[in-house]
GROMACS .gro file of C-alpha atoms in nm:
model
  175
    1VAL     CA    1  -7.206  -6.002 -19.264
    2SER     CA    2  -7.269  -5.770 -18.973
    3PRO     CA    3  -6.961  -5.726 -18.750
    4THR     CA    4  -7.193  -5.741 -18.447
    5GLY     CA    5  -7.373  -6.056 -18.560
    6ALA     CA    6  -7.317  -6.406 -18.419
    7CYS     CA    7  -7.173  -6.520 -18.749
    8PHE     CA    8  -6.890  -6.268 -18.737
    9ARG     CA    9  -6.810  -6.346 -18.369
   10GLU     CA   10  -6.814  -6.720 -18.438
   11TRP     CA   11  -6.569  -6.668 -18.729
   12ILE     CA   12  -6.326  -6.471 -18.512
   13ASP     CA   13  -6.359  -6.727 -18.228
   14ALA     CA   14  -6.287  -7.010 -18.473
   15LEU     CA   15  -5.972  -6.835 -18.592
   16VAL     CA   16  -5.851  -6.804 -18.237
   17VAL     CA   17  -5.954  -7.141 -18.097
   18GLU     CA   18  -5.932  -7.376 -18.400
   19ASP     CA   19  -5.649  -7.214 -18.597
   20GLY     CA   20  -5.434  -7.106 -18.304
   21MET     CA   21  -5.442  -6.734 -18.389
   22VAL     CA   22  -5.401  -6.466 -18.121
   23ASP     CA   23  -5.602  -6.141 -18.091
   24THR     CA   24  -5.298  -5.929 -18.027
   25PHE     CA   25  -5.487  -5.632 -17.874
   26ALA     CA   26  -5.675  -5.856 -17.624
   27GLU     CA   27  -5.354  -6.040 -17.548
   28VAL     CA   28  -5.147  -5.737 -17.440
   29ARG     CA   29  -5.435  -5.521 -17.316
   30PRO     CA   30  -5.671  -5.763 -17.135
   31GLY     CA   31  -5.824  -5.491 -16.916
   32ALA     CA   32  -5.916  -5.257 -17.201
   33ARG     CA   33  -6.286  -5.168 -17.214
   34GLY     CA   34  -6.490  -4.966 -17.460
   35ARG     CA   35  -6.208  -4.963 -17.725
   36PHE     CA   36  -6.398  -4.963 -18.053
   37THR     CA   37  -6.276  -4.918 -18.404
   38CYS     CA   38  -6.601  -4.826 -18.583
   39TRP     CA   39  -6.894  -4.595 -18.493
   40HIS     CA   40  -7.219  -4.510 -18.672
   41GLN     CA   41  -7.111  -4.178 -18.832
   42TYR     CA   42  -7.460  -4.053 -18.932
   43THR     CA   43  -7.586  -4.042 -18.570
   44ASN     CA   44  -7.250  -3.933 -18.415
   45ARG     CA   45  -7.217  -4.247 -18.201
   46ARG     CA   46  -6.844  -4.184 -18.161
   47TYR     CA   47  -6.934  -3.900 -17.924
   48GLU     CA   48  -7.110  -4.143 -17.697
   49ASN     CA   49  -6.843  -4.410 -17.759
   50GLU     CA   50  -7.111  -4.651 -17.875
   51GLY     CA   51  -6.932  -4.859 -18.134
   52THR     CA   52  -6.800  -5.197 -18.244
   53ARG     CA   53  -6.453  -5.346 -18.258
   54ILE     CA   54  -6.433  -5.482 -18.612
   55ASP     CA   55  -6.062  -5.430 -18.692
   56TYR     CA   56  -5.811  -5.679 -18.559
   57TRP     CA   57  -5.449  -5.775 -18.586
   58LEU     CA   58  -5.446  -6.153 -18.549
   59CYS     CA   59  -5.113  -6.340 -18.544
   60ASP     CA   60  -5.017  -6.706 -18.542
   61GLY     CA   61  -4.964  -6.833 -18.190
   62ALA     CA   62  -4.595  -6.906 -18.279
   63ILE     CA   63  -4.508  -6.537 -18.299
   64ALA     CA   64  -4.735  -6.418 -18.024
   65PRO     CA   65  -4.438  -6.400 -17.784
   66CYS     CA   66  -4.304  -6.115 -18.002
   67VAL     CA   67  -4.614  -5.892 -17.955
   68ARG     CA   68  -4.552  -5.597 -17.724
   69ALA     CA   69  -4.795  -5.348 -17.570
   70GLY     CA   70  -4.553  -5.060 -17.630
   71GLY     CA   71  -4.677  -4.707 -17.548
   72ALA     CA   72  -4.982  -4.641 -17.339
   73LEU     CA   73  -5.328  -4.640 -17.494
   74PHE     CA   74  -5.441  -4.290 -17.585
   75GLY     CA   75  -5.694  -4.148 -17.340
   76GLY     CA   76  -5.499  -4.236 -17.028
   77GLY     CA   77  -5.605  -4.591 -16.928
   78ASP     CA   78  -5.796  -4.904 -16.995
   79ASP     CA   79  -6.133  -4.801 -16.855
   80SER     CA   80  -6.441  -4.681 -17.044
   81ARG     CA   81  -6.389  -4.311 -16.957
   82ALA     CA   82  -6.035  -4.328 -17.103
   83ALA     CA   83  -6.175  -4.497 -17.417
   84LEU     CA   84  -6.429  -4.214 -17.459
   85ARG     CA   85  -6.153  -3.955 -17.420
   86ALA     CA   86  -5.954  -4.140 -17.690
   87ALA     CA   87  -6.249  -4.163 -17.924
   88LEU     CA   88  -6.311  -3.791 -17.894
   89GLY     CA   89  -5.943  -3.709 -17.948
   90THR     CA   90  -5.947  -3.514 -17.614
   91THR     CA   91  -5.617  -3.339 -17.552
   92PRO     CA   92  -5.485  -3.273 -17.198
   93CYS     CA   93  -5.607  -2.913 -17.236
   94GLY     CA   94  -5.961  -3.027 -17.316
   95GLN     CA   95  -5.976  -2.974 -17.687
   96ARG     CA   96  -6.141  -3.254 -17.889
   97TYR     CA   97  -6.301  -3.356 -18.219
   98THR     CA   98  -6.628  -3.181 -18.290
   99PRO     CA   99  -6.943  -3.383 -18.383
  100ALA     CA  100  -7.080  -3.348 -18.733
  101PRO     CA  101  -7.359  -3.090 -18.742
  102PHE     CA  102  -7.696  -3.212 -18.853
  103ASP     CA  103  -7.749  -2.906 -19.073
  104GLY     CA  104  -7.547  -3.051 -19.363
  105SER     CA  105  -7.258  -2.805 -19.329
  106GLY     CA  106  -7.003  -3.085 -19.302
  107MET     CA  107  -6.737  -3.183 -19.056
  108GLN     CA  108  -6.532  -2.912 -18.890
  109GLU     CA  109  -6.153  -2.928 -18.914
  110PRO     CA  110  -6.013  -2.993 -18.572
  111PRO     CA  111  -5.722  -2.789 -18.429
  112THR     CA  112  -5.373  -2.913 -18.495
  113THR     CA  113  -5.331  -3.005 -18.125
  114VAL     CA  114  -5.628  -3.247 -18.160
  115LEU     CA  115  -5.497  -3.386 -18.498
  116ASP     CA  116  -5.159  -3.454 -18.331
  117THR     CA  117  -5.327  -3.690 -18.087
  118GLN     CA  118  -5.320  -3.965 -18.350
  119PHE     CA  119  -4.940  -3.971 -18.340
  120GLY     CA  120  -4.787  -4.138 -18.032
  121GLU     CA  121  -4.540  -4.399 -17.925
  122PRO     CA  122  -4.536  -4.729 -18.120
  123HIS     CA  123  -4.782  -4.964 -17.957
  124THR     CA  124  -5.023  -5.249 -18.006
  125GLY     CA  125  -5.362  -5.090 -17.995
  126ILE     CA  126  -5.577  -4.831 -18.169
  127VAL     CA  127  -5.479  -4.518 -18.364
  128TYR     CA  128  -5.758  -4.269 -18.319
  129THR     CA  129  -5.779  -4.076 -18.652
  130PRO     CA  130  -6.021  -3.787 -18.688
  131PRO     CA  131  -6.391  -3.862 -18.749
  132GLY     CA  132  -6.387  -3.662 -19.075
  133TYR     CA  133  -6.140  -3.913 -19.222
  134SER     CA  134  -6.363  -4.221 -19.169
  135ASP     CA  135  -6.607  -4.393 -18.942
  136HIS     CA  136  -6.323  -4.640 -18.868
  137VAL     CA  137  -5.993  -4.588 -18.696
  138ALA     CA  138  -5.668  -4.780 -18.747
  139VAL     CA  139  -5.526  -5.061 -18.539
  140SER     CA  140  -5.154  -5.102 -18.483
  141LEU     CA  141  -4.930  -5.396 -18.389
  142LEU     CA  142  -4.587  -5.373 -18.232
  143LEU     CA  143  -4.352  -5.668 -18.271
  144GLU     CA  144  -4.015  -5.708 -18.105
  145TRP     CA  145  -3.774  -5.989 -18.146
  146SER     CA  146  -3.427  -6.086 -18.040
  147ASP     CA  147  -3.207  -6.383 -18.107
  148GLY     CA  148  -3.130  -6.380 -17.732
  149GLY     CA  149  -2.830  -6.603 -17.787
  150GLU     CA  150  -3.048  -6.843 -17.989
  151GLU     CA  151  -3.014  -6.902 -18.361
  152ALA     CA  152  -3.089  -6.594 -18.568
  153GLY     CA  153  -3.462  -6.533 -18.603
  154GLU     CA  154  -3.577  -6.779 -18.344
  155VAL     CA  155  -3.799  -6.658 -18.058
  156VAL     CA  156  -3.820  -6.831 -17.727
  157ALA     CA  157  -4.189  -6.902 -17.666
  158ALA     CA  158  -4.361  -6.850 -17.330
  159GLY     CA  159  -4.323  -7.222 -17.244
  160GLY     CA  160  -3.947  -7.208 -17.305
  161GLY     CA  161  -3.962  -7.374 -17.650
  162LYS     CA  162  -3.849  -7.213 -17.969
  163SER     CA  163  -4.119  -7.077 -18.191
  164GLY     CA  164  -3.950  -7.170 -18.512
  165TRP     CA  165  -4.040  -6.833 -18.658
  166GLY     CA  166  -3.761  -6.732 -18.897
  167GLY     CA  167  -3.820  -6.364 -18.848
  168PRO     CA  168  -3.606  -6.068 -18.954
  169ASP     CA  169  -3.297  -5.942 -18.789
  170GLU     CA  170  -3.314  -5.832 -18.427
  171GLY     CA  171  -3.522  -5.520 -18.361
  172SER     CA  172  -3.883  -5.406 -18.360
  173VAL     CA  173  -4.143  -5.283 -18.603
  174GLU     CA  174  -4.486  -5.122 -18.575
  175LEU     CA  175  -4.737  -5.234 -18.834
   0.00000   0.00000   0.00000
């Protein structure tokens, strides 16, 4: 099944609409544009930020109130230019991942300052790993919960009702 095909999109939509699942990234970052998780490696499409978002963290609507945005998206914003900076691993001083050469010599190892861009604050979003590791990048999910004076493990849902999620002790975790 192609991740860009209608069948894939219909399947994701059915999970969200019919099963009450929540696309956590879209929920906490509704303005994000051009944030892809897969690019065609052979033609270096990552360097044009022409890709597809095929990696998701979906959660049951009952625990959606526990999803947090956390740290900022890498690249400095939600717009397409920020997404391109993130895909390229561009550091504040302008260093970035290097495209694969077409002469067959292989991927160049990026400088440590560029490699370090994949490590940031816990967040719900995308973890931009070097292109030499894979044509995919990782997605992350930040959950936070508190008993808030309620029974242990219960989360107060957006509408004021309890979610009934018997989650772990108070705290947060990034998945």
